[in-house]
PDB file of C-alpha atoms in Angstrom:
ATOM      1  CA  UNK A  16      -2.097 -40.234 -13.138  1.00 49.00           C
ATOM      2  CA  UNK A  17       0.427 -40.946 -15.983  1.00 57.00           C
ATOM      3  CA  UNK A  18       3.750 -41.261 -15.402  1.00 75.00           C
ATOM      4  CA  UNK A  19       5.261 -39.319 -18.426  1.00 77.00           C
ATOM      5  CA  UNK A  20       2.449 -36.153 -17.304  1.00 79.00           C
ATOM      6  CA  UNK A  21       4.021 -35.587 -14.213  1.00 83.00           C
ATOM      7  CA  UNK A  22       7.600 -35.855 -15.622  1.00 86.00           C
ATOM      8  CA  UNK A  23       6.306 -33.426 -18.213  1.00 84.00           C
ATOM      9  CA  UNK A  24       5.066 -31.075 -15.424  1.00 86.00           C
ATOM     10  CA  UNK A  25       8.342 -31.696 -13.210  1.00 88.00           C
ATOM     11  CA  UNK A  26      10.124 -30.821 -16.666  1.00 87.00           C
ATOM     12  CA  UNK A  27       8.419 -27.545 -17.020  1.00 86.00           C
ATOM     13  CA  UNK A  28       8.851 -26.830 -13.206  1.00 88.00           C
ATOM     14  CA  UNK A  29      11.786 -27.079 -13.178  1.00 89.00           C
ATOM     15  CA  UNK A  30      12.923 -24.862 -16.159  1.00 88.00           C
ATOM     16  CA  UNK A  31      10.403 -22.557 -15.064  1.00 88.00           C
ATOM     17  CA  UNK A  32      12.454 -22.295 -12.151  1.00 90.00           C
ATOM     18  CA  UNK A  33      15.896 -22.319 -13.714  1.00 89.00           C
ATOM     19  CA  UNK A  34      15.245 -20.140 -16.405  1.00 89.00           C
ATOM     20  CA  UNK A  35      14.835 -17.330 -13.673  1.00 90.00           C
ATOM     21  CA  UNK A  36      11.171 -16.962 -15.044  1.00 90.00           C
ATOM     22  CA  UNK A  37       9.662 -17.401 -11.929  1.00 92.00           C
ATOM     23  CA  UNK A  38      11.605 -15.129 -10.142  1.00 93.00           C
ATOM     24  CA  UNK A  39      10.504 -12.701 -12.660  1.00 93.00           C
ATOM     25  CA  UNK A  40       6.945 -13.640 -12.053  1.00 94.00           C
ATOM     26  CA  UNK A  41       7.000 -13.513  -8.798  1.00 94.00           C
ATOM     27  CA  UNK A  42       8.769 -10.300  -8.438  1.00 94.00           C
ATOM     28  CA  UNK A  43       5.819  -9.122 -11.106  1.00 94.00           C
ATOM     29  CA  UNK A  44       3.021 -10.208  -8.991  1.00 95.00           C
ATOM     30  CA  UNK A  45       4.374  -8.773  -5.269  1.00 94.00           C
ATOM     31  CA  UNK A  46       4.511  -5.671  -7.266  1.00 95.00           C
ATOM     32  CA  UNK A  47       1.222  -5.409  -8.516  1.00 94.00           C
ATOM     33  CA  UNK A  48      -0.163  -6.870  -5.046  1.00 94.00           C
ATOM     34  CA  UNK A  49       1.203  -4.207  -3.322  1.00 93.00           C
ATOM     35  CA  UNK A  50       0.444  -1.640  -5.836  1.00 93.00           C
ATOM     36  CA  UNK A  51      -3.177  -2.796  -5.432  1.00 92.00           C
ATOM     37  CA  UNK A  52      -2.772  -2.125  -1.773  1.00 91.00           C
ATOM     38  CA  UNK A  53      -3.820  -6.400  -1.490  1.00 93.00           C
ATOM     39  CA  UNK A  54      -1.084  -6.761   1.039  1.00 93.00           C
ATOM     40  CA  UNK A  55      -1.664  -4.146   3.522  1.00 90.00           C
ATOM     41  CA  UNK A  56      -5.485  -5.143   3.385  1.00 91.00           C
ATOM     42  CA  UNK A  57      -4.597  -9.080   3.906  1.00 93.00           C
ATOM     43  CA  UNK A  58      -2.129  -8.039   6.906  1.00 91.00           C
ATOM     44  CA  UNK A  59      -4.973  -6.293   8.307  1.00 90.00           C
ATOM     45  CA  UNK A  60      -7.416  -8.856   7.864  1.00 90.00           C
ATOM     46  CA  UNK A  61      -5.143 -11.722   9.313  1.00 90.00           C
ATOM     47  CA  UNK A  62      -4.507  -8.996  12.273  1.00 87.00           C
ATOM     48  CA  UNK A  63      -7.788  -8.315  13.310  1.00 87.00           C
ATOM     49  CA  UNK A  64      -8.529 -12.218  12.800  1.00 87.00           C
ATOM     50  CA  UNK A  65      -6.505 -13.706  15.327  1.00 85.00           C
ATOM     51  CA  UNK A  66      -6.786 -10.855  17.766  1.00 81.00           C
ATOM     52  CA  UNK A  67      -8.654 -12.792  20.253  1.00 77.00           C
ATOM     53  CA  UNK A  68      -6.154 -15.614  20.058  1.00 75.00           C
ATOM     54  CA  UNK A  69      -3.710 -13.532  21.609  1.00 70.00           C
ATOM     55  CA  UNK A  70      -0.531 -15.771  21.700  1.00 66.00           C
ATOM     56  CA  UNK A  71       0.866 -19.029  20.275  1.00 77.00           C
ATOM     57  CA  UNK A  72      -0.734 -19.218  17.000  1.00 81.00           C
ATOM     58  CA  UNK A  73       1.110 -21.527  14.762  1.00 85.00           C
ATOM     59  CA  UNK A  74       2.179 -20.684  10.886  1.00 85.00           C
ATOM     60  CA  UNK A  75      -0.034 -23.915  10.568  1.00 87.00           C
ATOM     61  CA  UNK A  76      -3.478 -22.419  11.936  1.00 86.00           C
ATOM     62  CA  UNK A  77      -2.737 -19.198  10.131  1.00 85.00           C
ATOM     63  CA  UNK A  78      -2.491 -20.739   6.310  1.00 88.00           C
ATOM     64  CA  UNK A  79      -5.335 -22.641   7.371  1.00 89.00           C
ATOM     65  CA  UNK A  80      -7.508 -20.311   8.301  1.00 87.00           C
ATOM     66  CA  UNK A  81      -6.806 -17.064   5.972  1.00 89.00           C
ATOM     67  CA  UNK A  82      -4.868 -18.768   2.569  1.00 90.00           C
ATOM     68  CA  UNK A  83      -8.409 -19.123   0.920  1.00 91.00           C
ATOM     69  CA  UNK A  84      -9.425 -15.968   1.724  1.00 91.00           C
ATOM     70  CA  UNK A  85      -6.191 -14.255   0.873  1.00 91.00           C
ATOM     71  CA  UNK A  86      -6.619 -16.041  -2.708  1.00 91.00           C
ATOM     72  CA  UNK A  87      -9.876 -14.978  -2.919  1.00 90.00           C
ATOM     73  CA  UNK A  88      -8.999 -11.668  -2.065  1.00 89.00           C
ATOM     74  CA  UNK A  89      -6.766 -11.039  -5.242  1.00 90.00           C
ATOM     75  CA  UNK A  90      -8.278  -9.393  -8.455  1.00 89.00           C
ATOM     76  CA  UNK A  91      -9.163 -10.977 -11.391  1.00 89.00           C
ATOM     77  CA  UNK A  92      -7.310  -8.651 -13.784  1.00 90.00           C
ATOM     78  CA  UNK A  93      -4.026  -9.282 -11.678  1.00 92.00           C
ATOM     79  CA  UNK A  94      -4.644 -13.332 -11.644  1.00 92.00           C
ATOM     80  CA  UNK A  95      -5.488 -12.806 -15.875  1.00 91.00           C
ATOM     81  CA  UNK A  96      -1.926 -10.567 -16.775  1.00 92.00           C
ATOM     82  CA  UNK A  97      -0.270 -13.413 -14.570  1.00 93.00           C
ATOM     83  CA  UNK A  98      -1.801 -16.089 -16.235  1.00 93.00           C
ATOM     84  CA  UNK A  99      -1.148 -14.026 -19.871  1.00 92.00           C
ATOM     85  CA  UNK A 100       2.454 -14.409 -18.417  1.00 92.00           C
ATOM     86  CA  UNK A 101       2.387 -17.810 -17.407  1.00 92.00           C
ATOM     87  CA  UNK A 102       0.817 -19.016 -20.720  1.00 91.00           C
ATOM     88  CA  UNK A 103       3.141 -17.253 -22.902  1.00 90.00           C
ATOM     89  CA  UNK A 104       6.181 -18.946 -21.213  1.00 90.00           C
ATOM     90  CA  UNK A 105       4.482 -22.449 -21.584  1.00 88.00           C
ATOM     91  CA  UNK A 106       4.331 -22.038 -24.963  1.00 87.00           C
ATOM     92  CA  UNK A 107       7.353 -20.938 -25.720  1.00 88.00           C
ATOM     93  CA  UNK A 108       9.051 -23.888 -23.458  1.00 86.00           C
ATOM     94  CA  UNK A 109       6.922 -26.609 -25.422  1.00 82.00           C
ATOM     95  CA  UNK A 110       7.636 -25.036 -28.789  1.00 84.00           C
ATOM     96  CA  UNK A 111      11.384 -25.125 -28.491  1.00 80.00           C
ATOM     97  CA  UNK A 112      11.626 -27.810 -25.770  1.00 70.00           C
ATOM     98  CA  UNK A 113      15.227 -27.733 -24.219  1.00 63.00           C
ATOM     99  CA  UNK A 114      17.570 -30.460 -23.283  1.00 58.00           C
ATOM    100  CA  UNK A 115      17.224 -29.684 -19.535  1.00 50.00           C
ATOM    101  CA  UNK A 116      18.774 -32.048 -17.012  1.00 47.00           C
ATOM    102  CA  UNK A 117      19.188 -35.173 -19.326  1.00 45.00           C
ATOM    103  CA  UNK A 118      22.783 -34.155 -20.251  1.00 40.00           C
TER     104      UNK A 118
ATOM    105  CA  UNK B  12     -44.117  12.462   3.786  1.00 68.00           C
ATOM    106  CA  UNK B  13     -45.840   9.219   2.173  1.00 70.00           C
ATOM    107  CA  UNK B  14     -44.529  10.679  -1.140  1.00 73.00           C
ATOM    108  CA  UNK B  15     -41.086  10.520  -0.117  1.00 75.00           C
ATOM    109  CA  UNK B  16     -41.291   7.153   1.811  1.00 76.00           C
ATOM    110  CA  UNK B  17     -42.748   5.587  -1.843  1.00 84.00           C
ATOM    111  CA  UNK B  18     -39.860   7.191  -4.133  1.00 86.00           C
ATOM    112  CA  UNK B  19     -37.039   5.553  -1.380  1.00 89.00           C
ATOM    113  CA  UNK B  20     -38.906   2.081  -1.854  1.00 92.00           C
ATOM    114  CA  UNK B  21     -38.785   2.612  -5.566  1.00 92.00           C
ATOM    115  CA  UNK B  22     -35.035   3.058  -5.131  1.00 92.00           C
ATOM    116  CA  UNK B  23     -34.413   0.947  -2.868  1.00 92.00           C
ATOM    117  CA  UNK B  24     -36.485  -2.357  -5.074  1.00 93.00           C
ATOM    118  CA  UNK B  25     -34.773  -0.791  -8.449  1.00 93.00           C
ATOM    119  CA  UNK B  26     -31.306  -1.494  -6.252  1.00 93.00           C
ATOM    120  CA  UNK B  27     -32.235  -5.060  -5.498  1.00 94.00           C
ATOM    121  CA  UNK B  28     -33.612  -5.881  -8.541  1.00 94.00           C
ATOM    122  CA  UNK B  29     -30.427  -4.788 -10.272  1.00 93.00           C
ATOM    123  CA  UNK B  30     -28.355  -6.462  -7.857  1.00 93.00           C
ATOM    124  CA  UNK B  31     -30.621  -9.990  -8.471  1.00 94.00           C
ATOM    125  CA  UNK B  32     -30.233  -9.495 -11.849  1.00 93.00           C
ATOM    126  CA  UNK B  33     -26.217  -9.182 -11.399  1.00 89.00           C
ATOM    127  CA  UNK B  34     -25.973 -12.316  -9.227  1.00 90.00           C
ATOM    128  CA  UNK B  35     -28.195 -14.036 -11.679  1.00 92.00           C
ATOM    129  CA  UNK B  36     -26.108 -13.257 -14.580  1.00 88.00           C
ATOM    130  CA  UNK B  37     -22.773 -13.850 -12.703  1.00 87.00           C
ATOM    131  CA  UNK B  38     -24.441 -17.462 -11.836  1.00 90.00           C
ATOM    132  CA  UNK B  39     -25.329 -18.289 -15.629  1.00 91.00           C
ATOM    133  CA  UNK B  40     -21.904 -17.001 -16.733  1.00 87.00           C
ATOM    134  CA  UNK B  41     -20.489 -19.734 -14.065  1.00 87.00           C
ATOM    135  CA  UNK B  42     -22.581 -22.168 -15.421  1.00 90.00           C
ATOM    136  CA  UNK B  43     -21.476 -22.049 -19.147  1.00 88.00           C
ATOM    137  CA  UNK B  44     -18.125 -22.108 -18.675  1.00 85.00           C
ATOM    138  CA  UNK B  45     -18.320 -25.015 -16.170  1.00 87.00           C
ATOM    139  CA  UNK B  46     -20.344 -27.130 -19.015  1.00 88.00           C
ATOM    140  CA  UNK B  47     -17.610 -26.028 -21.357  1.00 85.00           C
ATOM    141  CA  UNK B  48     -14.645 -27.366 -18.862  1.00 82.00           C
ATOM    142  CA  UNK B  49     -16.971 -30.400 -18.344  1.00 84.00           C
ATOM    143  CA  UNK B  50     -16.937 -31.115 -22.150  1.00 83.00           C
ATOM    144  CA  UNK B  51     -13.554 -30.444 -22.404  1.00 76.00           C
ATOM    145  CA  UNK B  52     -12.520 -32.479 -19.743  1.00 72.00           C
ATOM    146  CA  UNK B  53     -13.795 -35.260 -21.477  1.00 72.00           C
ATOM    147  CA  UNK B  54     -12.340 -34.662 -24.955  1.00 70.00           C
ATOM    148  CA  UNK B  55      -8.851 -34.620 -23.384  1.00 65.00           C
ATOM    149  CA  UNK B  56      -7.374 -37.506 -22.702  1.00 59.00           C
ATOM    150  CA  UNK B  57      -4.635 -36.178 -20.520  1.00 60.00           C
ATOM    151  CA  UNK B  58      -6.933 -33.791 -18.383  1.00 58.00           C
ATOM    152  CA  UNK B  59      -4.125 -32.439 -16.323  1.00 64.00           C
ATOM    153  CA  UNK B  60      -1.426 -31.598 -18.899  1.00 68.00           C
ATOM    154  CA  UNK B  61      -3.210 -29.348 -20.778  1.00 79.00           C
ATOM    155  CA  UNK B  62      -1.933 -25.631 -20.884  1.00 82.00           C
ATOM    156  CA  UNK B  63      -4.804 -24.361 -18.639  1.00 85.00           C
ATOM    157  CA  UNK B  64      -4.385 -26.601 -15.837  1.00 85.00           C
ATOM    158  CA  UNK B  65      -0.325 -26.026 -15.999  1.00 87.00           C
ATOM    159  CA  UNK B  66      -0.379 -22.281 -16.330  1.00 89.00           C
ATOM    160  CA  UNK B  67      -3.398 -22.056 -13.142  1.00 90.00           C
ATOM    161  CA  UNK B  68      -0.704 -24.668 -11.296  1.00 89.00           C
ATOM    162  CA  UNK B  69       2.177 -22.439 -11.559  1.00 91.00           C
ATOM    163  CA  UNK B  70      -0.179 -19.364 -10.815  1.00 93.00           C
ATOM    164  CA  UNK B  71      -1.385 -21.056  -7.491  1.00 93.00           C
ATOM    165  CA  UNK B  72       2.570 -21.709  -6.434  1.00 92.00           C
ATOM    166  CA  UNK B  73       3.400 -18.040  -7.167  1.00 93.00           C
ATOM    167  CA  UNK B  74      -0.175 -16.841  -5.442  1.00 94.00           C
ATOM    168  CA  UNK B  75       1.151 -19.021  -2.362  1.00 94.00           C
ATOM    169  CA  UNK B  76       4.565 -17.674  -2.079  1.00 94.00           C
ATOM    170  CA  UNK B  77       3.330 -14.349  -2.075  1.00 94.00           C
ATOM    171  CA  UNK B  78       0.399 -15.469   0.737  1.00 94.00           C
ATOM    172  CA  UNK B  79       2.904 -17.036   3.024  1.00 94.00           C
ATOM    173  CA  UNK B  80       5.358 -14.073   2.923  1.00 93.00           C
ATOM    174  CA  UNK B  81       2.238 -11.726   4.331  1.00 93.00           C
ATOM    175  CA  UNK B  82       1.486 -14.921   6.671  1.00 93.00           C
ATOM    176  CA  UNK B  83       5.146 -14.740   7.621  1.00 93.00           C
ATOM    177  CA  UNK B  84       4.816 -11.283   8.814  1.00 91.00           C
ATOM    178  CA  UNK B  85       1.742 -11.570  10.678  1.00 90.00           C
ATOM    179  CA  UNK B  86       2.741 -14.686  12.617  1.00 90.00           C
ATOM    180  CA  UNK B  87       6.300 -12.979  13.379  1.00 89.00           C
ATOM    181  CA  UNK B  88       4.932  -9.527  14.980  1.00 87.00           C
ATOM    182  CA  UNK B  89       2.531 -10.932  16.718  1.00 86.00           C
ATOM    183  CA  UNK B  90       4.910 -13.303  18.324  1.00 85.00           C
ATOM    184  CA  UNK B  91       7.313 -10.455  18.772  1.00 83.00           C
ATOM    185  CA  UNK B  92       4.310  -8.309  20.136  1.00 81.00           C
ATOM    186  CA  UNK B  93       3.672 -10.564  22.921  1.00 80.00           C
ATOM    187  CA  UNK B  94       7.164 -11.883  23.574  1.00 80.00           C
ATOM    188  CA  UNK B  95       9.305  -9.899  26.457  1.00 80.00           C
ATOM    189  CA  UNK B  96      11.925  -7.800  24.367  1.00 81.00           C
ATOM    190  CA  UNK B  97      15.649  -8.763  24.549  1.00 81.00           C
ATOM    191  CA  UNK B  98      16.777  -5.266  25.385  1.00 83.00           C
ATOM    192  CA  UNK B  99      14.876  -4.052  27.492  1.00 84.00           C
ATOM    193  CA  UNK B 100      13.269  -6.422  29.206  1.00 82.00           C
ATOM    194  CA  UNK B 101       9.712  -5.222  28.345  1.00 79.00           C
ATOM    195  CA  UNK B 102       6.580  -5.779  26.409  1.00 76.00           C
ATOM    196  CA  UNK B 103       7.746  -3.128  23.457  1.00 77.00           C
ATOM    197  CA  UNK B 104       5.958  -4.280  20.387  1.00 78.00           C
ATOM    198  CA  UNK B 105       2.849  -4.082  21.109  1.00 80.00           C
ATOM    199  CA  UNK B 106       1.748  -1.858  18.185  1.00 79.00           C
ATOM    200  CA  UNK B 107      -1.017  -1.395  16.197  1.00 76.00           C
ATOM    201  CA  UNK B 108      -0.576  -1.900  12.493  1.00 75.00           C
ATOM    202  CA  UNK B 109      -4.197  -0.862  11.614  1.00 76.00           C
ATOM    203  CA  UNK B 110      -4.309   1.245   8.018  1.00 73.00           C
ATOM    204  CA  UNK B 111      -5.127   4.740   9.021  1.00 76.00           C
ATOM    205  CA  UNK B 112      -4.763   4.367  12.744  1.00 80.00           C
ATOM    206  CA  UNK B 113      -1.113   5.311  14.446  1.00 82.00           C
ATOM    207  CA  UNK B 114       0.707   3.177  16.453  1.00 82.00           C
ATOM    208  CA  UNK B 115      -1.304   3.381  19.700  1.00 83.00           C
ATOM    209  CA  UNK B 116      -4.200   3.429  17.731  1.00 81.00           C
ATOM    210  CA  UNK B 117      -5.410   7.089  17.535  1.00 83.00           C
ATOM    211  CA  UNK B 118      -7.318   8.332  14.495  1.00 83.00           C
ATOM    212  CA  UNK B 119      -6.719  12.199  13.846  1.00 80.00           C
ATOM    213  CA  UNK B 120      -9.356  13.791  11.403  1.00 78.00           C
ATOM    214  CA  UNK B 121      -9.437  17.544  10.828  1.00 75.00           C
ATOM    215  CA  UNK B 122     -12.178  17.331  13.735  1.00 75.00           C
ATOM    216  CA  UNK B 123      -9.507  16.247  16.849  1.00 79.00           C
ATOM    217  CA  UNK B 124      -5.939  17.087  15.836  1.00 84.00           C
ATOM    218  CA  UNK B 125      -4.202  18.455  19.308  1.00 85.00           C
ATOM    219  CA  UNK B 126      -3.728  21.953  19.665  1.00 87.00           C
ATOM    220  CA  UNK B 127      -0.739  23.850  21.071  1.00 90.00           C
ATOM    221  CA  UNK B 128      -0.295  27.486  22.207  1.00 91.00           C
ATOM    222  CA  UNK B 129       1.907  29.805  20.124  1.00 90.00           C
ATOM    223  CA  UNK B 130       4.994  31.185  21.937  1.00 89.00           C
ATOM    224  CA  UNK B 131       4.253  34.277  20.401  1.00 85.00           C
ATOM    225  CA  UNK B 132       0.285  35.483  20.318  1.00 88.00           C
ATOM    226  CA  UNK B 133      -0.852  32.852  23.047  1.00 90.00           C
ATOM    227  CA  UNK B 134      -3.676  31.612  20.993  1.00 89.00           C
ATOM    228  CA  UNK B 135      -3.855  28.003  20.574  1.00 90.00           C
ATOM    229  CA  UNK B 136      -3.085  26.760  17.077  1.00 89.00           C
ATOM    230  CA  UNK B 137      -4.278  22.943  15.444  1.00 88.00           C
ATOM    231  CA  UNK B 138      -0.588  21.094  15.482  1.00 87.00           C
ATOM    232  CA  UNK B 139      -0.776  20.986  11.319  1.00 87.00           C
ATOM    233  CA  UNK B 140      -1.109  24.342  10.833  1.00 88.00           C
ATOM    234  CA  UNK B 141       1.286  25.843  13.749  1.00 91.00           C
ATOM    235  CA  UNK B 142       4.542  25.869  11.653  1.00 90.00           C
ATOM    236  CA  UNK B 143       2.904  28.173   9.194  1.00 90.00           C
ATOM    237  CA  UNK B 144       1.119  30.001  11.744  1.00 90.00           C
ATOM    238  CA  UNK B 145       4.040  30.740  13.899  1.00 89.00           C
ATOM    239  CA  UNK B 146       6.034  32.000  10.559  1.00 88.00           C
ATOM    240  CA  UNK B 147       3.544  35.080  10.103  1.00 87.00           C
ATOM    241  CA  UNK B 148       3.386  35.662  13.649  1.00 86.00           C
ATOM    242  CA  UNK B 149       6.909  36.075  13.815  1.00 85.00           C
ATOM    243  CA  UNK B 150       6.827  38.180  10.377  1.00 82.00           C
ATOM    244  CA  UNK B 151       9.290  35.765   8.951  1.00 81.00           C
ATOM    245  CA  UNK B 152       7.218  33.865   5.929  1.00 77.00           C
ATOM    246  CA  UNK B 153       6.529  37.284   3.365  1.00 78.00           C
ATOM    247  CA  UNK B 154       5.988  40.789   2.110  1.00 80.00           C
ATOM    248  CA  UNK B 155       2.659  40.822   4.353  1.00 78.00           C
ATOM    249  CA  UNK B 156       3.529  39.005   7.507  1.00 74.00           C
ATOM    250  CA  UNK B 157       6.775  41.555   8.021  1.00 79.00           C
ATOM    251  CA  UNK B 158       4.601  44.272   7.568  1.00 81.00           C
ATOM    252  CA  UNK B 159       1.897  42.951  10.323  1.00 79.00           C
ATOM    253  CA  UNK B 160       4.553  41.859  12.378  1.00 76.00           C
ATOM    254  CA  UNK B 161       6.391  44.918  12.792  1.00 79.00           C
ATOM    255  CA  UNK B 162       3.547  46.815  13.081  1.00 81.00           C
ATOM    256  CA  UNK B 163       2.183  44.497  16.162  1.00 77.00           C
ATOM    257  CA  UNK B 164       5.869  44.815  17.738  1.00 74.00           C
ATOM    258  CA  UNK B 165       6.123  48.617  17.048  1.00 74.00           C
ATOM    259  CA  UNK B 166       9.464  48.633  15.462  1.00 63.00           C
ATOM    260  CA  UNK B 167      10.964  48.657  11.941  1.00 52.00           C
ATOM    261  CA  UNK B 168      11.651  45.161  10.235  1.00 49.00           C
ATOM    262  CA  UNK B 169      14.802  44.191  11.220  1.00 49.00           C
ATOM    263  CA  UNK B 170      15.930  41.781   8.899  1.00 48.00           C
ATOM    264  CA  UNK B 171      15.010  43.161   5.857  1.00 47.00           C
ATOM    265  CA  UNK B 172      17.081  40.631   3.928  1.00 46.00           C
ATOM    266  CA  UNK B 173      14.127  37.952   4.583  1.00 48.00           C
ATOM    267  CA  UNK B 174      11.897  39.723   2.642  1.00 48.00           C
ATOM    268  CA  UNK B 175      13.840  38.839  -0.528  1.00 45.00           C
ATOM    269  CA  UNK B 176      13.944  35.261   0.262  1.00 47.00           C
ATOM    270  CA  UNK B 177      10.126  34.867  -0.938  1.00 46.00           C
ATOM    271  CA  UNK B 178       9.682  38.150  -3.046  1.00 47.00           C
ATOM    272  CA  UNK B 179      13.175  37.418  -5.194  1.00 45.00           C
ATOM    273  CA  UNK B 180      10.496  35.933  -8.137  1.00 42.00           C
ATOM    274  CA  UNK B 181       8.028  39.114  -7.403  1.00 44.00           C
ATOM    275  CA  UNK B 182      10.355  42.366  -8.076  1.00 47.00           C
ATOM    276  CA  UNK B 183      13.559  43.421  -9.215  1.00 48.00           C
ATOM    277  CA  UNK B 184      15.938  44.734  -6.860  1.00 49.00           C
ATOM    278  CA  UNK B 185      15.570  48.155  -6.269  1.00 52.00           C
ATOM    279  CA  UNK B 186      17.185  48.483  -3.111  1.00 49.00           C
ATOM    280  CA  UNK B 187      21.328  49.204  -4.180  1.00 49.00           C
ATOM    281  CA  UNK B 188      23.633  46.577  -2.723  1.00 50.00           C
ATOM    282  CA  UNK B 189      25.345  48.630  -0.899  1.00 47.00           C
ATOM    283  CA  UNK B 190      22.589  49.338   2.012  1.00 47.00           C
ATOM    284  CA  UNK B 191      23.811  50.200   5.732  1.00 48.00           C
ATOM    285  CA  UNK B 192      23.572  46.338   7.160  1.00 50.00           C
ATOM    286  CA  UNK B 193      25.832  44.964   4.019  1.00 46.00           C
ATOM    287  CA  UNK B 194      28.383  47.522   3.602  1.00 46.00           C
ATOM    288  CA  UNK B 195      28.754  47.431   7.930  1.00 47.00           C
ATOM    289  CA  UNK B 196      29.056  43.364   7.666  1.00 48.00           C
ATOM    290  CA  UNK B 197      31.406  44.282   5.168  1.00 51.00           C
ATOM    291  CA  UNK B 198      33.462  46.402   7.300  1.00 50.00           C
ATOM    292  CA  UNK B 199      33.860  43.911  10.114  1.00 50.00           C
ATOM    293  CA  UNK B 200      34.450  40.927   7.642  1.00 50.00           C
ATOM    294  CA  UNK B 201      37.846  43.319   6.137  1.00 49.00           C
ATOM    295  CA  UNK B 202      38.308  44.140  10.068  1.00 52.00           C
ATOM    296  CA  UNK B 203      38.696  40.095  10.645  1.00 49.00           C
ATOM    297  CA  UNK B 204      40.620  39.350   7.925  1.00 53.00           C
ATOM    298  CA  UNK B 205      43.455  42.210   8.466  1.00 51.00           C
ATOM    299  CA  UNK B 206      43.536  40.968  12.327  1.00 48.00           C
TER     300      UNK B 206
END
């Protein structure tokens, strides 16, 4: 990979982060996921999956086994506004690119 | 009978044929777009700075923070389920966290809701409807119920001043202020204050 690509993407990261965007975001999204009842049903799901397992499952073995299906498990039209979002800030930030951490 | 049998398999091939036909069309709408991220992909030159891939990078961080907080909750009541509590020195938190069950995992429809006997008529009353049960046995919820109720006891109502609480809306006040129960609670009020 390029170089100046991932210093571009550790660029936008990072003001995505400092800009208190992604704490917007984020807030956005936990919203809607809960509104869509995704997180009670994913609680449930992991529940019931590990039920046998009984004890000493690791936060390891859990992302493994139920992150895909978790990601799988959100709705399109919630992924889409995010992504609306997420688009509309990128533009903006490479539009009117600011002087982040070089100062 | 054969009649019957022939219109279900009619509705049951329509089904399937509609549902091959979705699948089919979900498949060819895959397809296209992953010819037109193939040919894309090769007119960029910097594949993995474009806006798409950036914006569905960012989504996936955000999509992960919110899968790991779930994951965090899981992995910490189940722990706490089968750990010995602090407190008391028992297995506590064992509940069940199924949507639609209670906590030990009883499901209550309109067909087994307990039943308790009213203190009153005996009978025994479903546990969602015994408040408003027990308020017309007792002849305190209306007009209606006081009437029953005092009839069924044999006396006259004895707190008549519940009857307004539901029928203020209904009439005016007829009855003059002054009846015997309010102007003897007066009496013993002007009694307490002069002592």
């Amino acid at each position: 990979m390029a170089t100046p690509d991932d210093e571009l993407i550790a660029a936008l990261s990072r003001q995505f982060v400092n800009s208190g965007e992604k704490q917007r975001l984020l807030a956005l999204l936990k919203s809607k996921l809960t509104e869509a009842n995704w997180s009670d049903a994913y609680y449930a799901h992991c529940r019931t999956a590990i039920q046998d397992r009984k004890d000493n499952v690791t936060m390891e073995e859990l992302i493994e086994m139920n992150s895909d299906h978790g990601r799988s498990m959100i709705s399109e039209s919630i992924k889409k506004e995010l992504l609306v979002h997420i688009k509309k800030f990128l533009h903006d930030a490479l539009v009117n690119p600011t002087p982040s951490n070089e100062e | 009978m054969k009649k019957s049998k022939d219109a279900s398999q009619e509705d049951k091939d329509l089904n399937y044929k509609r549902i091959v036909k979705e699948q089919s069309n979900k498949i060819d709408d895959l397809q296209k777009t992953q010819s037109t991220l193939r040919t894309q992909a090769a007119k960029n030159k910097h594949p993995t700075s474009s806006i798409a891939n950036l914006s569905l990078l960012l989504l996936g961080d955000l999509v992960d923070d919110c899968i790991y907080d779930v994951l965090f909750d899981v992995h910490r009541d189940v722990k706490q389920a089968y750990a010995v509590c602090q407190i008391c020195q028992t297995k506590c938190r064992i509940h069940s966290q199924i949507p639609g069950h209670d906590i030990y995992n009883n499901v209550y429809n309109s067909g087994n809701l307990p039943s308790f006997e009213c203190v009153n008529c005996q009978k025994m009353i479903a546990s969602v409807r015994y408040a408003s049960h027990l308020e017309k046995c007792l002849g305190l919820a209306g007009r209606q119920s006081s009437r029953v109720a005092s009839r069924r006891m044999g006396s006259s109502p004895s707190s008549s001043d519940y009857n307004s609480d539901s029928n203020d809306n209904e009439r005016k006040r007829k009855k003059l202020p002054s009846s015997p129960l309010t102007s003897g609670s007066r009496s013993k009020r002007s009694r307490n204050y002069d002592d």
